[in-house]
Structure formats: C-alpha cells, structure tokens
Amino acid sequence: MNTKLYVGNLSFRTTSEELREAFAAVGTVESASVIEDRDTGRSRGFAFVEMATPEEAAAATAVVPSASRAGKRTVMKNSDE
C-alpha cells in the first residue's frame, strides 16, 4: 500500500528528480512531483512524494527533514492527515 507524503518549504529550485533521489535513500519511491504554477511553470515550494510502504514513509519522515535543502528546513507530513 503506497503512502503519499506532503513535502513543504522547498526551495523554488528543487526538482522532482532531486526529491526522488533524496527519498530513494530510505526506500522505494513510487512518484515524486514538485507542484508548479500553471501559468509560470515555476515551483510553488511544495511537492508530493509517494513511498511504496507505510514503513518506508515513516522512515522518510524521520530522516529526510533533518537535511535542509538550499538553506531551508524541509517540512513533511502524511498527506492523508
């Protein structure tokens, strides 16, 4: 069962591929999508990452936020909450 995570406070330069690589260190990433403004194509500063299992999602919430991205501390929570 996949678990989707909300990842916020991202640098506007963060890409979906960079997120995928960061989260892949703790488990299987089913998808990683930085949300972009539909008019400008610029990042809106948040994303959704889908992990393969709830256990991997829990591991990601424990490990990944401690690493800042471009000087910003990442905020993360289960998107179902």
PDB file of N, CA and C in Angstrom:
ATOM      1  N   MET A   1       0.843  -1.184   0.000  1.00  0.00           N
ATOM      2  CA  MET A   1       0.000   0.000   0.000  1.00  0.00           C
ATOM      3  C   MET A   1       0.887   1.247   0.000  1.00  0.00           C
ATOM      4  N   ASN A   2       0.727   2.099  -0.993  1.00  0.00           N
ATOM      5  CA  ASN A   2       1.517   3.310  -1.116  1.00  0.00           C
ATOM      6  C   ASN A   2       1.077   4.362  -0.105  1.00  0.00           C
ATOM      7  N   THR A   3       2.027   5.171   0.335  1.00  0.00           N
ATOM      8  CA  THR A   3       1.743   6.261   1.260  1.00  0.00           C
ATOM      9  C   THR A   3       2.270   7.554   0.667  1.00  0.00           C
ATOM     10  N   LYS A   4       1.386   8.545   0.540  1.00  0.00           N
ATOM     11  CA  LYS A   4       1.753   9.818  -0.046  1.00  0.00           C
ATOM     12  C   LYS A   4       2.129  10.803   1.055  1.00  0.00           C
ATOM     13  N   LEU A   5       3.257  11.499   0.854  1.00  0.00           N
ATOM     14  CA  LEU A   5       3.743  12.493   1.800  1.00  0.00           C
ATOM     15  C   LEU A   5       3.706  13.873   1.178  1.00  0.00           C
ATOM     16  N   TYR A   6       3.307  14.856   1.979  1.00  0.00           N
ATOM     17  CA  TYR A   6       3.394  16.258   1.592  1.00  0.00           C
ATOM     18  C   TYR A   6       4.774  16.748   2.018  1.00  0.00           C
ATOM     19  N   VAL A   7       5.485  17.421   1.140  1.00  0.00           N
ATOM     20  CA  VAL A   7       6.813  17.960   1.445  1.00  0.00           C
ATOM     21  C   VAL A   7       6.761  19.453   1.148  1.00  0.00           C
ATOM     22  N   GLY A   8       6.923  20.263   2.190  1.00  0.00           N
ATOM     23  CA  GLY A   8       6.796  21.705   2.031  1.00  0.00           C
ATOM     24  C   GLY A   8       8.054  22.469   2.388  1.00  0.00           C
ATOM     25  N   ASN A   9       7.995  23.765   2.173  1.00  0.00           N
ATOM     26  CA  ASN A   9       9.100  24.690   2.428  1.00  0.00           C
ATOM     27  C   ASN A   9      10.317  24.358   1.583  1.00  0.00           C
ATOM     28  N   LEU A  10      10.058  23.942   0.356  1.00  0.00           N
ATOM     29  CA  LEU A  10      11.149  23.604  -0.558  1.00  0.00           C
ATOM     30  C   LEU A  10      11.680  24.857  -1.247  1.00  0.00           C
ATOM     31  N   SER A  11      12.927  24.805  -1.614  1.00  0.00           N
ATOM     32  CA  SER A  11      13.498  25.846  -2.453  1.00  0.00           C
ATOM     33  C   SER A  11      12.765  25.817  -3.791  1.00  0.00           C
ATOM     34  N   PHE A  12      12.598  26.976  -4.391  1.00  0.00           N
ATOM     35  CA  PHE A  12      11.931  27.033  -5.695  1.00  0.00           C
ATOM     36  C   PHE A  12      12.772  26.377  -6.783  1.00  0.00           C
ATOM     37  N   ARG A  13      14.014  26.065  -6.493  1.00  0.00           N
ATOM     38  CA  ARG A  13      14.895  25.414  -7.464  1.00  0.00           C
ATOM     39  C   ARG A  13      14.887  23.886  -7.347  1.00  0.00           C
ATOM     40  N   THR A  14      14.221  23.341  -6.342  1.00  0.00           N
ATOM     41  CA  THR A  14      14.173  21.891  -6.152  1.00  0.00           C
ATOM     42  C   THR A  14      13.398  21.244  -7.291  1.00  0.00           C
ATOM     43  N   THR A  15      13.951  20.156  -7.820  1.00  0.00           N
ATOM     44  CA  THR A  15      13.284  19.431  -8.908  1.00  0.00           C
ATOM     45  C   THR A  15      12.696  18.125  -8.395  1.00  0.00           C
ATOM     46  N   SER A  16      11.795  17.561  -9.163  1.00  0.00           N
ATOM     47  CA  SER A  16      11.200  16.266  -8.816  1.00  0.00           C
ATOM     48  C   SER A  16      12.281  15.191  -8.752  1.00  0.00           C
ATOM     49  N   GLU A  17      13.253  15.242  -9.639  1.00  0.00           N
ATOM     50  CA  GLU A  17      14.333  14.249  -9.653  1.00  0.00           C
ATOM     51  C   GLU A  17      15.192  14.344  -8.392  1.00  0.00           C
ATOM     52  N   GLU A  18      15.472  15.563  -7.931  1.00  0.00           N
ATOM     53  CA  GLU A  18      16.246  15.723  -6.690  1.00  0.00           C
ATOM     54  C   GLU A  18      15.497  15.142  -5.501  1.00  0.00           C
ATOM     55  N   LEU A  19      14.187  15.353  -5.469  1.00  0.00           N
ATOM     56  CA  LEU A  19      13.378  14.772  -4.387  1.00  0.00           C
ATOM     57  C   LEU A  19      13.403  13.251  -4.451  1.00  0.00           C
ATOM     58  N   ARG A  20      13.225  12.727  -5.652  1.00  0.00           N
ATOM     59  CA  ARG A  20      13.245  11.275  -5.827  1.00  0.00           C
ATOM     60  C   ARG A  20      14.547  10.690  -5.294  1.00  0.00           C
ATOM     61  N   GLU A  21      15.668  11.311  -5.618  1.00  0.00           N
ATOM     62  CA  GLU A  21      16.979  10.828  -5.155  1.00  0.00           C
ATOM     63  C   GLU A  21      17.105  10.894  -3.642  1.00  0.00           C
ATOM     64  N   ALA A  22      16.630  11.985  -3.041  1.00  0.00           N
ATOM     65  CA  ALA A  22      16.721  12.138  -1.586  1.00  0.00           C
ATOM     66  C   ALA A  22      15.906  11.075  -0.858  1.00  0.00           C
ATOM     67  N   PHE A  23      14.701  10.816  -1.342  1.00  0.00           N
ATOM     68  CA  PHE A  23      13.826   9.856  -0.681  1.00  0.00           C
ATOM     69  C   PHE A  23      14.214   8.413  -1.003  1.00  0.00           C
ATOM     70  N   ALA A  24      14.835   8.178  -2.136  1.00  0.00           N
ATOM     71  CA  ALA A  24      15.247   6.822  -2.512  1.00  0.00           C
ATOM     72  C   ALA A  24      16.288   6.265  -1.544  1.00  0.00           C
ATOM     73  N   ALA A  25      16.954   7.139  -0.807  1.00  0.00           N
ATOM     74  CA  ALA A  25      17.941   6.688   0.173  1.00  0.00           C
ATOM     75  C   ALA A  25      17.290   5.910   1.316  1.00  0.00           C
ATOM     76  N   VAL A  26      15.985   6.089   1.528  1.00  0.00           N
ATOM     77  CA  VAL A  26      15.311   5.396   2.633  1.00  0.00           C
ATOM     78  C   VAL A  26      14.254   4.399   2.181  1.00  0.00           C
ATOM     79  N   GLY A  27      13.998   4.299   0.878  1.00  0.00           N
ATOM     80  CA  GLY A  27      13.003   3.338   0.419  1.00  0.00           C
ATOM     81  C   GLY A  27      12.656   3.517  -1.045  1.00  0.00           C
ATOM     82  N   THR A  28      11.652   2.765  -1.467  1.00  0.00           N
ATOM     83  CA  THR A  28      11.205   2.788  -2.850  1.00  0.00           C
ATOM     84  C   THR A  28      10.267   3.964  -3.075  1.00  0.00           C
ATOM     85  N   VAL A  29      10.629   4.830  -4.002  1.00  0.00           N
ATOM     86  CA  VAL A  29       9.812   5.993  -4.336  1.00  0.00           C
ATOM     87  C   VAL A  29       8.956   5.639  -5.545  1.00  0.00           C
ATOM     88  N   GLU A  30       7.640   5.664  -5.351  1.00  0.00           N
ATOM     89  CA  GLU A  30       6.714   5.381  -6.449  1.00  0.00           C
ATOM     90  C   GLU A  30       6.556   6.603  -7.354  1.00  0.00           C
ATOM     91  N   SER A  31       6.518   7.801  -6.742  1.00  0.00           N
ATOM     92  CA  SER A  31       6.433   9.034  -7.517  1.00  0.00           C
ATOM     93  C   SER A  31       6.931  10.194  -6.673  1.00  0.00           C
ATOM     94  N   ALA A  32       7.398  11.222  -7.351  1.00  0.00           N
ATOM     95  CA  ALA A  32       7.837  12.461  -6.698  1.00  0.00           C
ATOM     96  C   ALA A  32       7.493  13.601  -7.639  1.00  0.00           C
ATOM     97  N   SER A  33       6.653  14.526  -7.174  1.00  0.00           N
ATOM     98  CA  SER A  33       6.183  15.608  -8.045  1.00  0.00           C
ATOM     99  C   SER A  33       6.236  16.949  -7.340  1.00  0.00           C
ATOM    100  N   VAL A  34       7.096  17.825  -7.839  1.00  0.00           N
ATOM    101  CA  VAL A  34       7.111  19.204  -7.361  1.00  0.00           C
ATOM    102  C   VAL A  34       5.938  19.900  -8.034  1.00  0.00           C
ATOM    103  N   ILE A  35       5.118  20.582  -7.252  1.00  0.00           N
ATOM    104  CA  ILE A  35       3.943  21.258  -7.791  1.00  0.00           C
ATOM    105  C   ILE A  35       4.367  22.607  -8.375  1.00  0.00           C
ATOM    106  N   GLU A  36       3.926  22.852  -9.613  1.00  0.00           N
ATOM    107  CA  GLU A  36       4.305  24.065 -10.330  1.00  0.00           C
ATOM    108  C   GLU A  36       3.092  24.943 -10.600  1.00  0.00           C
ATOM    109  N   ASP A  37       3.345  26.236 -10.659  1.00  0.00           N
ATOM    110  CA  ASP A  37       2.317  27.197 -11.020  1.00  0.00           C
ATOM    111  C   ASP A  37       1.907  26.950 -12.472  1.00  0.00           C
ATOM    112  N   ARG A  38       0.641  26.869 -12.745  1.00  0.00           N
ATOM    113  CA  ARG A  38       0.201  26.517 -14.101  1.00  0.00           C
ATOM    114  C   ARG A  38       0.480  27.613 -15.123  1.00  0.00           C
ATOM    115  N   ASP A  39       0.558  28.872 -14.677  1.00  0.00           N
ATOM    116  CA  ASP A  39       0.803  29.970 -15.613  1.00  0.00           C
ATOM    117  C   ASP A  39       2.287  30.197 -15.892  1.00  0.00           C
ATOM    118  N   THR A  40       3.119  30.092 -14.835  1.00  0.00           N
ATOM    119  CA  THR A  40       4.541  30.417 -14.997  1.00  0.00           C
ATOM    120  C   THR A  40       5.436  29.198 -15.100  1.00  0.00           C
ATOM    121  N   GLY A  41       4.956  28.043 -14.634  1.00  0.00           N
ATOM    122  CA  GLY A  41       5.770  26.836 -14.629  1.00  0.00           C
ATOM    123  C   GLY A  41       6.779  26.817 -13.490  1.00  0.00           C
ATOM    124  N   ARG A  42       6.742  27.828 -12.636  1.00  0.00           N
ATOM    125  CA  ARG A  42       7.674  27.926 -11.503  1.00  0.00           C
ATOM    126  C   ARG A  42       7.170  27.081 -10.340  1.00  0.00           C
ATOM    127  N   SER A  43       8.110  26.507  -9.603  1.00  0.00           N
ATOM    128  CA  SER A  43       7.758  25.708  -8.436  1.00  0.00           C
ATOM    129  C   SER A  43       6.961  26.551  -7.447  1.00  0.00           C
ATOM    130  N   ARG A  44       6.016  25.916  -6.771  1.00  0.00           N
ATOM    131  CA  ARG A  44       5.233  26.600  -5.747  1.00  0.00           C
ATOM    132  C   ARG A  44       5.808  26.350  -4.357  1.00  0.00           C
ATOM    133  N   GLY A  45       6.924  25.598  -4.273  1.00  0.00           N
ATOM    134  CA  GLY A  45       7.601  25.402  -2.994  1.00  0.00           C
ATOM    135  C   GLY A  45       7.134  24.200  -2.200  1.00  0.00           C
ATOM    136  N   PHE A  46       6.327  23.345  -2.823  1.00  0.00           N
ATOM    137  CA  PHE A  46       5.925  22.108  -2.151  1.00  0.00           C
ATOM    138  C   PHE A  46       5.796  20.992  -3.163  1.00  0.00           C
ATOM    139  N   ALA A  47       5.712  19.772  -2.626  1.00  0.00           N
ATOM    140  CA  ALA A  47       5.670  18.594  -3.501  1.00  0.00           C
ATOM    141  C   ALA A  47       4.937  17.457  -2.801  1.00  0.00           C
ATOM    142  N   PHE A  48       4.685  16.409  -3.557  1.00  0.00           N
ATOM    143  CA  PHE A  48       4.152  15.168  -3.014  1.00  0.00           C
ATOM    144  C   PHE A  48       5.083  14.038  -3.424  1.00  0.00           C
ATOM    145  N   VAL A  49       5.408  13.196  -2.452  1.00  0.00           N
ATOM    146  CA  VAL A  49       6.253  12.028  -2.695  1.00  0.00           C
ATOM    147  C   VAL A  49       5.476  10.811  -2.234  1.00  0.00           C
ATOM    148  N   GLU A  50       5.397   9.812  -3.093  1.00  0.00           N
ATOM    149  CA  GLU A  50       4.672   8.586  -2.767  1.00  0.00           C
ATOM    150  C   GLU A  50       5.678   7.469  -2.540  1.00  0.00           C
ATOM    151  N   MET A  51       5.659   6.925  -1.316  1.00  0.00           N
ATOM    152  CA  MET A  51       6.550   5.829  -0.939  1.00  0.00           C
ATOM    153  C   MET A  51       5.793   4.505  -1.068  1.00  0.00           C
ATOM    154  N   ALA A  52       6.530   3.419  -1.305  1.00  0.00           N
ATOM    155  CA  ALA A  52       5.923   2.115  -1.570  1.00  0.00           C
ATOM    156  C   ALA A  52       5.170   1.544  -0.371  1.00  0.00           C
ATOM    157  N   THR A  53       5.666   1.776   0.846  1.00  0.00           N
ATOM    158  CA  THR A  53       5.021   1.212   2.035  1.00  0.00           C
ATOM    159  C   THR A  53       4.911   2.268   3.133  1.00  0.00           C
ATOM    160  N   PRO A  54       3.988   2.077   4.067  1.00  0.00           N
ATOM    161  CA  PRO A  54       3.886   2.996   5.202  1.00  0.00           C
ATOM    162  C   PRO A  54       5.171   3.025   6.047  1.00  0.00           C
ATOM    163  N   GLU A  55       5.851   1.892   6.124  1.00  0.00           N
ATOM    164  CA  GLU A  55       7.098   1.823   6.901  1.00  0.00           C
ATOM    165  C   GLU A  55       8.189   2.700   6.264  1.00  0.00           C
ATOM    166  N   GLU A  56       8.274   2.655   4.942  1.00  0.00           N
ATOM    167  CA  GLU A  56       9.254   3.494   4.246  1.00  0.00           C
ATOM    168  C   GLU A  56       8.898   4.971   4.379  1.00  0.00           C
ATOM    169  N   ALA A  57       7.608   5.278   4.354  1.00  0.00           N
ATOM    170  CA  ALA A  57       7.175   6.662   4.534  1.00  0.00           C
ATOM    171  C   ALA A  57       7.541   7.158   5.930  1.00  0.00           C
ATOM    172  N   ALA A  58       7.353   6.299   6.933  1.00  0.00           N
ATOM    173  CA  ALA A  58       7.722   6.674   8.300  1.00  0.00           C
ATOM    174  C   ALA A  58       9.224   6.900   8.414  1.00  0.00           C
ATOM    175  N   ALA A  59      10.005   6.054   7.773  1.00  0.00           N
ATOM    176  CA  ALA A  59      11.459   6.217   7.786  1.00  0.00           C
ATOM    177  C   ALA A  59      11.849   7.523   7.099  1.00  0.00           C
ATOM    178  N   ALA A  60      11.172   7.856   6.017  1.00  0.00           N
ATOM    179  CA  ALA A  60      11.475   9.092   5.300  1.00  0.00           C
ATOM    180  C   ALA A  60      11.166  10.313   6.154  1.00  0.00           C
ATOM    181  N   THR A  61      10.054  10.293   6.881  1.00  0.00           N
ATOM    182  CA  THR A  61       9.703  11.444   7.719  1.00  0.00           C
ATOM    183  C   THR A  61      10.679  11.605   8.873  1.00  0.00           C
ATOM    184  N   ALA A  62      11.351  10.523   9.259  1.00  0.00           N
ATOM    185  CA  ALA A  62      12.338  10.599  10.334  1.00  0.00           C
ATOM    186  C   ALA A  62      13.700  11.071   9.836  1.00  0.00           C
ATOM    187  N   VAL A  63      14.046  10.757   8.592  1.00  0.00           N
ATOM    188  CA  VAL A  63      15.400  11.022   8.087  1.00  0.00           C
ATOM    189  C   VAL A  63      15.479  12.250   7.190  1.00  0.00           C
ATOM    190  N   VAL A  64      14.626  12.345   6.212  1.00  0.00           N
ATOM    191  CA  VAL A  64      14.760  13.376   5.181  1.00  0.00           C
ATOM    192  C   VAL A  64      14.591  14.805   5.707  1.00  0.00           C
ATOM    193  N   PRO A  65      13.647  15.111   6.617  1.00  0.00           N
ATOM    194  CA  PRO A  65      13.506  16.508   7.049  1.00  0.00           C
ATOM    195  C   PRO A  65      14.739  17.084   7.737  1.00  0.00           C
ATOM    196  N   SER A  66      15.567  16.241   8.303  1.00  0.00           N
ATOM    197  CA  SER A  66      16.741  16.741   9.008  1.00  0.00           C
ATOM    198  C   SER A  66      17.759  17.340   8.047  1.00  0.00           C
ATOM    199  N   ALA A  67      17.638  16.998   6.782  1.00  0.00           N
ATOM    200  CA  ALA A  67      18.531  17.571   5.773  1.00  0.00           C
ATOM    201  C   ALA A  67      17.853  18.796   5.176  1.00  0.00           C
ATOM    202  N   SER A  68      18.505  19.922   5.265  1.00  0.00           N
ATOM    203  CA  SER A  68      17.918  21.125   4.673  1.00  0.00           C
ATOM    204  C   SER A  68      18.230  21.150   3.182  1.00  0.00           C
ATOM    205  N   ARG A  69      17.397  21.797   2.447  1.00  0.00           N
ATOM    206  CA  ARG A  69      17.565  21.928   1.005  1.00  0.00           C
ATOM    207  C   ARG A  69      17.764  23.407   0.686  1.00  0.00           C
ATOM    208  N   ALA A  70      18.897  23.751   0.150  1.00  0.00           N
ATOM    209  CA  ALA A  70      19.206  25.133  -0.244  1.00  0.00           C
ATOM    210  C   ALA A  70      18.979  26.101   0.914  1.00  0.00           C
ATOM    211  N   GLY A  71      19.383  25.686   2.121  1.00  0.00           N
ATOM    212  CA  GLY A  71      19.284  26.552   3.280  1.00  0.00           C
ATOM    213  C   GLY A  71      17.918  26.612   3.933  1.00  0.00           C
ATOM    214  N   LYS A  72      16.953  25.828   3.443  1.00  0.00           N
ATOM    215  CA  LYS A  72      15.609  25.828   4.016  1.00  0.00           C
ATOM    216  C   LYS A  72      15.340  24.481   4.666  1.00  0.00           C
ATOM    217  N   ARG A  73      14.734  24.500   5.835  1.00  0.00           N
ATOM    218  CA  ARG A  73      14.386  23.265   6.525  1.00  0.00           C
ATOM    219  C   ARG A  73      13.093  22.702   5.927  1.00  0.00           C
ATOM    220  N   THR A  74      13.147  21.465   5.502  1.00  0.00           N
ATOM    221  CA  THR A  74      12.010  20.812   4.863  1.00  0.00           C
ATOM    222  C   THR A  74      10.922  20.476   5.891  1.00  0.00           C
ATOM    223  N   VAL A  75       9.668  20.699   5.515  1.00  0.00           N
ATOM    224  CA  VAL A  75       8.520  20.332   6.335  1.00  0.00           C
ATOM    225  C   VAL A  75       7.839  19.155   5.652  1.00  0.00           C
ATOM    226  N   MET A  76       7.492  18.115   6.429  1.00  0.00           N
ATOM    227  CA  MET A  76       6.902  16.943   5.819  1.00  0.00           C
ATOM    228  C   MET A  76       5.840  16.331   6.715  1.00  0.00           C
ATOM    229  N   LYS A  77       4.766  15.837   6.089  1.00  0.00           N
ATOM    230  CA  LYS A  77       3.731  15.115   6.832  1.00  0.00           C
ATOM    231  C   LYS A  77       2.971  14.209   5.875  1.00  0.00           C
ATOM    232  N   ASN A  78       2.257  13.264   6.452  1.00  0.00           N
ATOM    233  CA  ASN A  78       1.439  12.361   5.654  1.00  0.00           C
ATOM    234  C   ASN A  78       0.349  13.187   5.001  1.00  0.00           C
ATOM    235  N   SER A  79       0.152  13.055   3.708  1.00  0.00           N
ATOM    236  CA  SER A  79      -0.824  13.885   3.004  1.00  0.00           C
ATOM    237  C   SER A  79      -2.257  13.497   3.326  1.00  0.00           C
ATOM    238  N   ASP A  80      -2.468  12.362   3.972  1.00  0.00           N
ATOM    239  CA  ASP A  80      -3.809  11.949   4.351  1.00  0.00           C
ATOM    240  C   ASP A  80      -4.305  12.639   5.614  1.00  0.00           C
ATOM    241  N   GLU A  81      -3.382  13.313   6.332  1.00  0.00           N
ATOM    242  CA  GLU A  81      -3.747  13.958   7.595  1.00  0.00           C
ATOM    243  C   GLU A  81      -4.379  15.308   7.371  1.00  0.00           C
TER     244      GLU A  81
END
